[in-house]
Coordinates of C-alpha atoms in Angstrom, one line a residue:
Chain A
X1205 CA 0.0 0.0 0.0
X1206 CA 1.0 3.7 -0.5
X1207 CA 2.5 5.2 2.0
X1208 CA -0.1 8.8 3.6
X1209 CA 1.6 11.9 2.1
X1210 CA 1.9 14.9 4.2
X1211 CA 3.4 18.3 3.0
X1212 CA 3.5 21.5 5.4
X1213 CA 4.7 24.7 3.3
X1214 CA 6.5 26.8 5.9
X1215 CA 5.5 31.0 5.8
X1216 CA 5.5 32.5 8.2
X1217 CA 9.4 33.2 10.5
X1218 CA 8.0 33.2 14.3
X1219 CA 9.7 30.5 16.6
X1220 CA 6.3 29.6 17.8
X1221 CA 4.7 28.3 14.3
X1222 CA 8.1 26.5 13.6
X1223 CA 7.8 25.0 16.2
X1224 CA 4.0 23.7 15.2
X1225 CA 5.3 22.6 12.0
X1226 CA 8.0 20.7 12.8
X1227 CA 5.9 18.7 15.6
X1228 CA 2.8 17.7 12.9
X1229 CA 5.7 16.9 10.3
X1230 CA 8.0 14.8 13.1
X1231 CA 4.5 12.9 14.2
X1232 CA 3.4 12.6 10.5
X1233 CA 6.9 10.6 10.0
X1234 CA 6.3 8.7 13.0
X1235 CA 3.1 7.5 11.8
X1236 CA 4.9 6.5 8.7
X1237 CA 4.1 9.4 6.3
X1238 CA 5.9 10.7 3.8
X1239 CA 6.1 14.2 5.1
X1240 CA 7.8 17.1 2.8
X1241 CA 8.2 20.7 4.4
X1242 CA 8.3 23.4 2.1
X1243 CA 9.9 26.6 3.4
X1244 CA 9.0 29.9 1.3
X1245 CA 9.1 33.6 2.6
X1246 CA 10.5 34.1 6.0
X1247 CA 9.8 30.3 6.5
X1248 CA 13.4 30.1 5.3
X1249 CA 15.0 31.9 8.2
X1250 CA 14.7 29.1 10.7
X1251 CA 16.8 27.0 8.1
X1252 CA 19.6 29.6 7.9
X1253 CA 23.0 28.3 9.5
X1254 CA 23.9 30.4 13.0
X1255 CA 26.9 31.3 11.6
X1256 CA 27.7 33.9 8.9
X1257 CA 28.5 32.5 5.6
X1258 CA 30.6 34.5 3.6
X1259 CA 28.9 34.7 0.1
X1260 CA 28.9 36.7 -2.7
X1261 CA 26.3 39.5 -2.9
X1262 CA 24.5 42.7 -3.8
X1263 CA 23.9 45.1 -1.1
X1264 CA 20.5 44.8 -0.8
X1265 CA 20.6 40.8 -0.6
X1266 CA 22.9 42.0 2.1
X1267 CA 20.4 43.9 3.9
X1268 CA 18.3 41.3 4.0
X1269 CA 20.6 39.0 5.4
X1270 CA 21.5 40.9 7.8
X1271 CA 17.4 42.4 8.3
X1272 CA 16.9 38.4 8.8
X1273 CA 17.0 36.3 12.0
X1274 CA 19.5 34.0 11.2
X1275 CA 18.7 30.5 12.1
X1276 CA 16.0 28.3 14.2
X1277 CA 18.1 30.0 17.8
X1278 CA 16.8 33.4 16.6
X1279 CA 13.2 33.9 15.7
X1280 CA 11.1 35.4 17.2
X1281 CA 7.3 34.7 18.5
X1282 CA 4.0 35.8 16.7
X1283 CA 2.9 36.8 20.0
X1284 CA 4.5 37.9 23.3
X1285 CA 7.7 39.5 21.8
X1286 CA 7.7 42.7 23.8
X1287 CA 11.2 42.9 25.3
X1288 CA 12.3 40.0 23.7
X1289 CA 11.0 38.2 26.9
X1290 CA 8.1 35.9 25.0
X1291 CA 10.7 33.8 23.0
X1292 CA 13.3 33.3 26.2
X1293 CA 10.6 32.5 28.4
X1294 CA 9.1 29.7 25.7
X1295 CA 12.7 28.1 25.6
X1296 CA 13.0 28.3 29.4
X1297 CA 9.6 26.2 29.5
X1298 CA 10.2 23.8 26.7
X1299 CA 13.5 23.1 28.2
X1300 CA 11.5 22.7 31.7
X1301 CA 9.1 20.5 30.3
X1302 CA 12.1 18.6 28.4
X1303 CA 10.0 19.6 24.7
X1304 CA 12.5 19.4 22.0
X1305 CA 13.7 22.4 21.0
X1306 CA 13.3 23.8 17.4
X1307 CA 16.6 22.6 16.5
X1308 CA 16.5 19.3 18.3
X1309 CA 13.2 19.4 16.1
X1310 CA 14.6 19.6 13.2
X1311 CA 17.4 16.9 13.5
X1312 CA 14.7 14.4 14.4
X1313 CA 13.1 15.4 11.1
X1314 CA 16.2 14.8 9.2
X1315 CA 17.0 11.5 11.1
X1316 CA 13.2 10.5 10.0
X1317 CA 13.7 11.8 6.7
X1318 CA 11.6 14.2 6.4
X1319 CA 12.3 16.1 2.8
X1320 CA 13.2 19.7 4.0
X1321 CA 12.4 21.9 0.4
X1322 CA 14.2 25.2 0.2
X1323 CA 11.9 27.5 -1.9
X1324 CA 14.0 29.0 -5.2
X1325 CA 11.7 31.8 -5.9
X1326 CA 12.5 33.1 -2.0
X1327 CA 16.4 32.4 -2.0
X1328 CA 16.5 34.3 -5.4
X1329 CA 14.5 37.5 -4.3
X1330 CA 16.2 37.4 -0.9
X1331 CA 19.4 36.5 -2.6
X1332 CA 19.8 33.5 -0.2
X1333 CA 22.4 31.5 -1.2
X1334 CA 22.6 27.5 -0.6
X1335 CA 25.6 27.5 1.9
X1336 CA 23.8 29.9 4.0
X1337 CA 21.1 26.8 4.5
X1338 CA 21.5 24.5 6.6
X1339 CA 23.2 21.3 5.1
X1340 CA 20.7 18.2 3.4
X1341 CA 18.1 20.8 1.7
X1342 CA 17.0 20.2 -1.7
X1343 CA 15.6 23.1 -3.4
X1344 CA 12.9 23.2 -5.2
X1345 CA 9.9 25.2 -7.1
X1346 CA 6.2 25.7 -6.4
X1347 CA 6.1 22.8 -9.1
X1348 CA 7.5 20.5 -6.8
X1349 CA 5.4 21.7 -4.0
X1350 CA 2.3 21.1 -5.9
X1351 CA 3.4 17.5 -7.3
X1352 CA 3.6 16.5 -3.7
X1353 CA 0.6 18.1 -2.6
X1354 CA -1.3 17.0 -4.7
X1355 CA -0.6 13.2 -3.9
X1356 CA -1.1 14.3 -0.2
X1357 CA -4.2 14.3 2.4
X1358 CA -2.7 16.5 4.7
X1359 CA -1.5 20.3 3.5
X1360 CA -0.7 22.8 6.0
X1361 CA 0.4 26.6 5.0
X1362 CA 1.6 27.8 8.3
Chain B
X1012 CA -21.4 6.4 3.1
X1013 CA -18.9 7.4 5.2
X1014 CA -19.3 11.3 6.3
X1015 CA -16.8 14.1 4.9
X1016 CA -14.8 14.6 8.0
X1017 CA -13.2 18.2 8.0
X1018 CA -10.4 19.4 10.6
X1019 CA -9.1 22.5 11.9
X1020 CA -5.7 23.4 13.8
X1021 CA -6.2 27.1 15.6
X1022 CA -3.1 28.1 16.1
X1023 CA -3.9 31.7 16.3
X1024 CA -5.1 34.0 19.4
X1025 CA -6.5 36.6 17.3
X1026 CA -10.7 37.0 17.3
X1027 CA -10.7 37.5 13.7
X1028 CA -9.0 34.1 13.0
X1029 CA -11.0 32.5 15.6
X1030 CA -14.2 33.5 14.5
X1031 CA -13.6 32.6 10.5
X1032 CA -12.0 29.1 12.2
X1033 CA -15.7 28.6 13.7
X1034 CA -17.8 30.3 11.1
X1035 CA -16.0 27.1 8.7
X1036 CA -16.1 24.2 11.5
X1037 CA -19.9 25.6 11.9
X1038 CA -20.4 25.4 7.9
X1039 CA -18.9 22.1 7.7
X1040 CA -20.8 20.4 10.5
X1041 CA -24.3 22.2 8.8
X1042 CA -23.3 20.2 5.8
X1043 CA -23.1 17.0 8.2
X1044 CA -18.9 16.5 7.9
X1045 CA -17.6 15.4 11.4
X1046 CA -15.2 18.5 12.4
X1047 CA -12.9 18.6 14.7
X1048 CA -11.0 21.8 15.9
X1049 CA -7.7 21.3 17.6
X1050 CA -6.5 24.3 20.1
X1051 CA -3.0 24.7 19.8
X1052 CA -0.7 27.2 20.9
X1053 CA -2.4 30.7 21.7
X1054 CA -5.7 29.1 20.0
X1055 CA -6.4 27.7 23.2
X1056 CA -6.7 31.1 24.8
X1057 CA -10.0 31.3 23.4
X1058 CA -11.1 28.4 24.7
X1059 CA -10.6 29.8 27.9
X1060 CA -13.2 30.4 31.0
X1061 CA -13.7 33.4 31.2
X1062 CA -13.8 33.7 35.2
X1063 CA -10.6 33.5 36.8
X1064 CA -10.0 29.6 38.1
X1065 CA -8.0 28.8 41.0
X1066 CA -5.4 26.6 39.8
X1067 CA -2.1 25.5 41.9
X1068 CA 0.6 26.6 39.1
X1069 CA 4.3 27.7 39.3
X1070 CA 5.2 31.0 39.1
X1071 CA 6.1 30.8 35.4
X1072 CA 2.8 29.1 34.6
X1073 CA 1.1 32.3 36.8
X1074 CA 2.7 34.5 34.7
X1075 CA 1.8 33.1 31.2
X1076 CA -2.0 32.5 32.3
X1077 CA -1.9 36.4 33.0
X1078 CA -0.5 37.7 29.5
X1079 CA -2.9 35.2 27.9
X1080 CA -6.4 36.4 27.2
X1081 CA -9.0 34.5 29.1
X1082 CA -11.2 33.7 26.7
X1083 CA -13.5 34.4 23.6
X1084 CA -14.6 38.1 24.6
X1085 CA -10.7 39.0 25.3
X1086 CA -9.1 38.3 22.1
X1087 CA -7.1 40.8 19.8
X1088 CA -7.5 41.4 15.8
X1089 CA -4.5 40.4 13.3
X1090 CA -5.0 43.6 12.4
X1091 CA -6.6 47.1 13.2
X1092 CA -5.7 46.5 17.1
X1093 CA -4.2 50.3 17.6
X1094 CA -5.5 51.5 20.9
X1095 CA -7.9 48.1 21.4
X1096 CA -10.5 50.1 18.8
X1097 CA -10.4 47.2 16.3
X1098 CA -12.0 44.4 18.4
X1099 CA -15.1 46.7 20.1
X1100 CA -15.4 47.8 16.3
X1101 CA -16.0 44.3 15.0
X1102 CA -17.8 43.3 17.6
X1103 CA -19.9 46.3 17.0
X1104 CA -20.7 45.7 13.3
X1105 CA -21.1 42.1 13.8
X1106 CA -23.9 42.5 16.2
X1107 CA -25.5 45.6 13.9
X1108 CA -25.3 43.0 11.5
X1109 CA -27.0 40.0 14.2
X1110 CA -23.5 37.6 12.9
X1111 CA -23.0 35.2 15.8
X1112 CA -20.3 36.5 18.2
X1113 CA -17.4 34.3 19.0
X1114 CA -18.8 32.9 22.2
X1115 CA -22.1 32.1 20.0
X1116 CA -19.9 30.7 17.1
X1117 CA -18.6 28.0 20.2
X1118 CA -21.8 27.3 21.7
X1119 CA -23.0 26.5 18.0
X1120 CA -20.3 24.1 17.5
X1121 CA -20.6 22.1 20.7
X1122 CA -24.6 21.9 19.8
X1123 CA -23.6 20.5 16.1
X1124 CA -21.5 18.3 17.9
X1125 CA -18.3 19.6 16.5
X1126 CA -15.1 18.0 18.5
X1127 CA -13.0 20.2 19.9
X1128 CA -10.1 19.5 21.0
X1129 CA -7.0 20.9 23.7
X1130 CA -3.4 20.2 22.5
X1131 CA -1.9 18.7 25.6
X1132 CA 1.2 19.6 25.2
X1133 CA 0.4 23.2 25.0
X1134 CA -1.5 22.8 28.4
X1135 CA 1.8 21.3 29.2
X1136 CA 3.7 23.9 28.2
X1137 CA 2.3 27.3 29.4
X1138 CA 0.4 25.4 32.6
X1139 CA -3.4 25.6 31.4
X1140 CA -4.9 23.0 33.7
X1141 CA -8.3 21.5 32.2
X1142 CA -10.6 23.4 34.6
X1143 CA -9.5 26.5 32.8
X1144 CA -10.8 25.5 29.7
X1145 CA -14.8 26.0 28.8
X1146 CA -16.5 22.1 29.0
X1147 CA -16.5 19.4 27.1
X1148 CA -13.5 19.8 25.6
X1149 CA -11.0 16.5 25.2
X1150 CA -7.6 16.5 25.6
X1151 CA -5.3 14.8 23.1
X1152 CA -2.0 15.0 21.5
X1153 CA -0.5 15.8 17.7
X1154 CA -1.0 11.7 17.1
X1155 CA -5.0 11.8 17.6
X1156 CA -4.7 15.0 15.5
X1157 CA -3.0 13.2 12.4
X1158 CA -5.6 10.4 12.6
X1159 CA -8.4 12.5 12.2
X1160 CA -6.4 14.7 9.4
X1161 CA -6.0 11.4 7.4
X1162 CA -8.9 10.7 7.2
X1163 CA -10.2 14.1 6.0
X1164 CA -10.4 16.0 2.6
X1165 CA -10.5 19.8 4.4
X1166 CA -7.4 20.2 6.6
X1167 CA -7.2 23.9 7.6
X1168 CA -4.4 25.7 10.1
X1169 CA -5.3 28.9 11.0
Chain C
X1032 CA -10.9 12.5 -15.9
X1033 CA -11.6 14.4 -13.5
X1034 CA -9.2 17.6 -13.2
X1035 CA -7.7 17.8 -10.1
X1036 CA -8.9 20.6 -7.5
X1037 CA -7.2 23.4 -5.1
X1038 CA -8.6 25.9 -3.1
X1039 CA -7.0 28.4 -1.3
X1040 CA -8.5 30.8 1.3
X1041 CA -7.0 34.1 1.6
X1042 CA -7.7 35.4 5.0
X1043 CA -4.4 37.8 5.3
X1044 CA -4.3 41.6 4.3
X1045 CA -0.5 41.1 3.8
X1046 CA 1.4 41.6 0.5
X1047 CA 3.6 38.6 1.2
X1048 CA 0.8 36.2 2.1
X1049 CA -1.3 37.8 -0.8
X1050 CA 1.8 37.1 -3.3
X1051 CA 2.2 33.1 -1.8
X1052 CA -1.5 32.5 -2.0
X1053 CA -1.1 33.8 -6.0
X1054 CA 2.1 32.0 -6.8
X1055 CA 0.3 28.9 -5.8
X1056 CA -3.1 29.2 -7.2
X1057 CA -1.4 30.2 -10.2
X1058 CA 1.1 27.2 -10.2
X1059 CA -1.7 25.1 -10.2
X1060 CA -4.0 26.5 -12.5
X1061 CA -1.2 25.9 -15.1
X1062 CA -1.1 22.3 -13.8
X1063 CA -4.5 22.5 -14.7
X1064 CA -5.8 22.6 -11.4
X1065 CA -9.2 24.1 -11.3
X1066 CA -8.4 26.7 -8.9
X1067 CA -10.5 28.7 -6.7
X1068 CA -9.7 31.4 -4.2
X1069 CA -11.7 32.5 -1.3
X1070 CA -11.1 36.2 0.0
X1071 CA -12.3 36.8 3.2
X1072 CA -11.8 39.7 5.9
X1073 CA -8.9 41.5 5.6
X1074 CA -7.7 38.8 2.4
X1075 CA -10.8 40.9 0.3
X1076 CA -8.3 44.3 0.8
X1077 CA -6.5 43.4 -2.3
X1078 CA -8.9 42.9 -4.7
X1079 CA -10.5 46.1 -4.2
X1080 CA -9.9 48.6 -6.9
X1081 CA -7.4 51.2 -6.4
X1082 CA -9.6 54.0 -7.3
X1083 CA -12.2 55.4 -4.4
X1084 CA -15.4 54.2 -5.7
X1085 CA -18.6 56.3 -5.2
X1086 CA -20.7 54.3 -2.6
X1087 CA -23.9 54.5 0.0
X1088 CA -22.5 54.1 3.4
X1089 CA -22.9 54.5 6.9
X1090 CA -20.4 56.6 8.8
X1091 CA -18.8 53.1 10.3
X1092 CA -18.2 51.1 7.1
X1093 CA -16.6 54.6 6.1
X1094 CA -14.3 54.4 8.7
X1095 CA -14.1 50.9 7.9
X1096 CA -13.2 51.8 4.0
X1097 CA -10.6 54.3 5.4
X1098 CA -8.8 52.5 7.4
X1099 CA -8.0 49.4 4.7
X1100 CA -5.6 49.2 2.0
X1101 CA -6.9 50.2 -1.1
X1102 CA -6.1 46.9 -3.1
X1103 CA -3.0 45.1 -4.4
X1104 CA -0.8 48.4 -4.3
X1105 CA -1.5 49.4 -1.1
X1106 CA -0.6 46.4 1.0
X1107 CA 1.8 45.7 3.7
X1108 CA 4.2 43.1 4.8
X1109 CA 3.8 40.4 7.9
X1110 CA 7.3 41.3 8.9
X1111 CA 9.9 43.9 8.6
X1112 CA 7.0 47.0 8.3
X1113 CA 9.0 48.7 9.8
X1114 CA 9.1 52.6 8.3
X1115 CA 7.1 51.6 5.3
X1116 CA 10.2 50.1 4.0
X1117 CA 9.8 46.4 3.7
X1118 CA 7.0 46.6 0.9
X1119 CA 8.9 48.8 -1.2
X1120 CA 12.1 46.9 -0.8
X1121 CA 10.3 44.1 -2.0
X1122 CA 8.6 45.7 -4.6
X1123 CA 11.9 46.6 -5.0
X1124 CA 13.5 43.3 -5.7
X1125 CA 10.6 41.8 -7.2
X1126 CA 11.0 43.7 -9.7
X1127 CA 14.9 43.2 -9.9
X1128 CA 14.6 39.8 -10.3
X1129 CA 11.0 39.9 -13.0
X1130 CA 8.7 38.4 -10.6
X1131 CA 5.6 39.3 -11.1
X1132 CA 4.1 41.6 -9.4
X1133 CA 0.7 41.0 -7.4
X1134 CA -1.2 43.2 -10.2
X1135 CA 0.1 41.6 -12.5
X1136 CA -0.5 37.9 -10.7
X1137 CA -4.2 38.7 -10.0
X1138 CA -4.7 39.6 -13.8
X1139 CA -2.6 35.9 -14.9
X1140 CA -4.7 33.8 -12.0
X1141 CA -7.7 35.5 -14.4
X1142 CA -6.4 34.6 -17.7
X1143 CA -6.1 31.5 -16.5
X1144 CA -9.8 30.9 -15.4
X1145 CA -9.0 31.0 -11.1
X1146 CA -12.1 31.2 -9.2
X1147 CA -11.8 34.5 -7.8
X1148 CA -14.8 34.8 -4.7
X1149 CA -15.3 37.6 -2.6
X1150 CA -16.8 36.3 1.1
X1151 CA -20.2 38.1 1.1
X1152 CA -20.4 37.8 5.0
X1153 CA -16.8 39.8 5.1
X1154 CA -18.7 42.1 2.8
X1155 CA -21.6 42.8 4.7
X1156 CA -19.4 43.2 7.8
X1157 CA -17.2 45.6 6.3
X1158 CA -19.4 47.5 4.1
X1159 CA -17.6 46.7 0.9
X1160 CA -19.9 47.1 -2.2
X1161 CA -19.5 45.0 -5.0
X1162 CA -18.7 47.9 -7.8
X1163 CA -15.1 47.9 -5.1
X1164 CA -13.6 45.0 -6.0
X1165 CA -11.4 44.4 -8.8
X1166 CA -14.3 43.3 -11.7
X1167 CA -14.8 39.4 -12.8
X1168 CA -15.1 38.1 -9.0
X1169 CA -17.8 35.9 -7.7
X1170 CA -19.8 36.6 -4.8
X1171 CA -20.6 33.7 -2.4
X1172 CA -20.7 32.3 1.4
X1173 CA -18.9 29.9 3.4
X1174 CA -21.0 26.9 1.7
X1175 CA -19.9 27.4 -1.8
X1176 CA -16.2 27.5 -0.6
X1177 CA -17.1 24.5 1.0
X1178 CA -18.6 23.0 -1.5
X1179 CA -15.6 23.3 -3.4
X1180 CA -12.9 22.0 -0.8
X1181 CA -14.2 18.7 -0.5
X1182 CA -13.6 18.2 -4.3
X1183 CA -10.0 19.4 -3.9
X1184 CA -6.7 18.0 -2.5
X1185 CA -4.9 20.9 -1.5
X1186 CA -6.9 23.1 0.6
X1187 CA -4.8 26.1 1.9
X1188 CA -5.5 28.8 4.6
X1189 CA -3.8 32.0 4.0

């Protein structure tokens, strides 16, 4: 039988819906789905490496990067930022409650091979570059989104 | 025949998100799909009592139940919110216009029988005991989630 | 055979979400998807016309009419508002790089037959009159959308 399809296209840059998606995509995989995560817009921030990556750029693409949080430690929360308290205080309590943490999160999707889908369209307007990703991306079109989707019950845009 | 079955994540705390998340469950169930809403994250909030309940909590739990809205009459708007005129406006032109308020929207979706559920490990998470929640709510996980999404054509997160 | 369906509700009065939801729906319509998109509350601001349009209103769905974004043009972004800049540097870029702009994807999702509905609840809420929108849009309710998204596979919230 065919395995269930699941894709989740990744918007939106707050720590908190990350954080969602990655938990409905890692239980998707451990219910045996085929789970691919497609990360458009500011989706794409929380798979930026911590560390700067020298690249070659324009300096607007520049601006951006440096506009951008860089990497799953550094978003921020759709709610509760004021101060910068909300996203400290929502590590502090996953940490408490022994919850993965966004980048624990996303290791466990690699390790369950979930298919992490870099968004061209973005990395070319933001002039994101492929070393700036974290490593074991493929990228992708809205093409590829669609052909997956498409074979898919469950489609989240988060 | 099997019904349609129809499910929707509420991520968001915001009244405008909340009430087109019921105004759909509501339409769905008319059209006799089984729905289920699943409160995650600040979603929950507006499935809070609205009456303060005395709960024994940490200190970090205390604090979180405070910044969180209690309920479907305390919500924000996505948008419009500058000096809290938004939500009294909406509410305003909803009841000029006799739509259903949010709290109406609820009590229309526990008569149709729509499921809702609390994401446990947001309860977990920011301390929301069960008694803080309106009734006849269950309490499940991402896992009970996915079954029901698999076996649904309309998978919304909002 | 059948063709295959997509629907996509645009809830969000933000440029970026407006430009994702339209990349998609227009990905997919040249997939030969039939497509149809659903704007509802603040997701109806960009397909009203740019031009004030002559209409009988009471004083609070002027206010209302004030206050919103005057159609594709006029929107903002989800993040990085700040100073008005963030539309105009992507504006900026999209135009760098010959994306299209959302104009210009609002006339190609036409052309290519999309199912453009206006939410006539979000209408009667707000006070928009039909002779504001954009021309060639539907009218219809929570049903019809309904209706629709059990024929489709990919059923986004935006």
């Amino acid at each position: 039988m065919d395995k269930e399809q699941t894709t989740i296209v990744l918007f939106s840059g707050e720590l908190d819906k990350a954080i969602a998606a990655f938990i409905i995509a890692n239980g998707a995989a451990a219910y045996d789905h085929e789970v691919t995560m497609f990360f458009t817009f500011w989706g794409l921030n929380a798979m930026r490496k911590e560390e700067a990556v020298k690249t070659d750029k324009g300096w607007l693409e520049k601006i951006f990067g440096w506009m951008m949080p860089r990497g799953a430690n550094k978003l921020g929360l759709s709610r509760m930022n004021i101060l910068g308290m909300g996203p400290s205080m929502i590590r502090h309590v996953m940490k408490k409650h022994k919850a993965l943490s966004l980048p624990q999160l996303i290791g466990l999707a690699q390790e369950q091979g979930v298919k992490l889908v870099a968004c061209t369209m973005t990395m070319d307007l933001l002039g994101l570059k492929r070393e700036e990703l974290i490593d074991g991306m493929e990228l992708a079109g809205v093409a590829a989104y669609l052909g997956d989707a498409t074979k898919a019950k469950v489609n989240l845009f988060i």
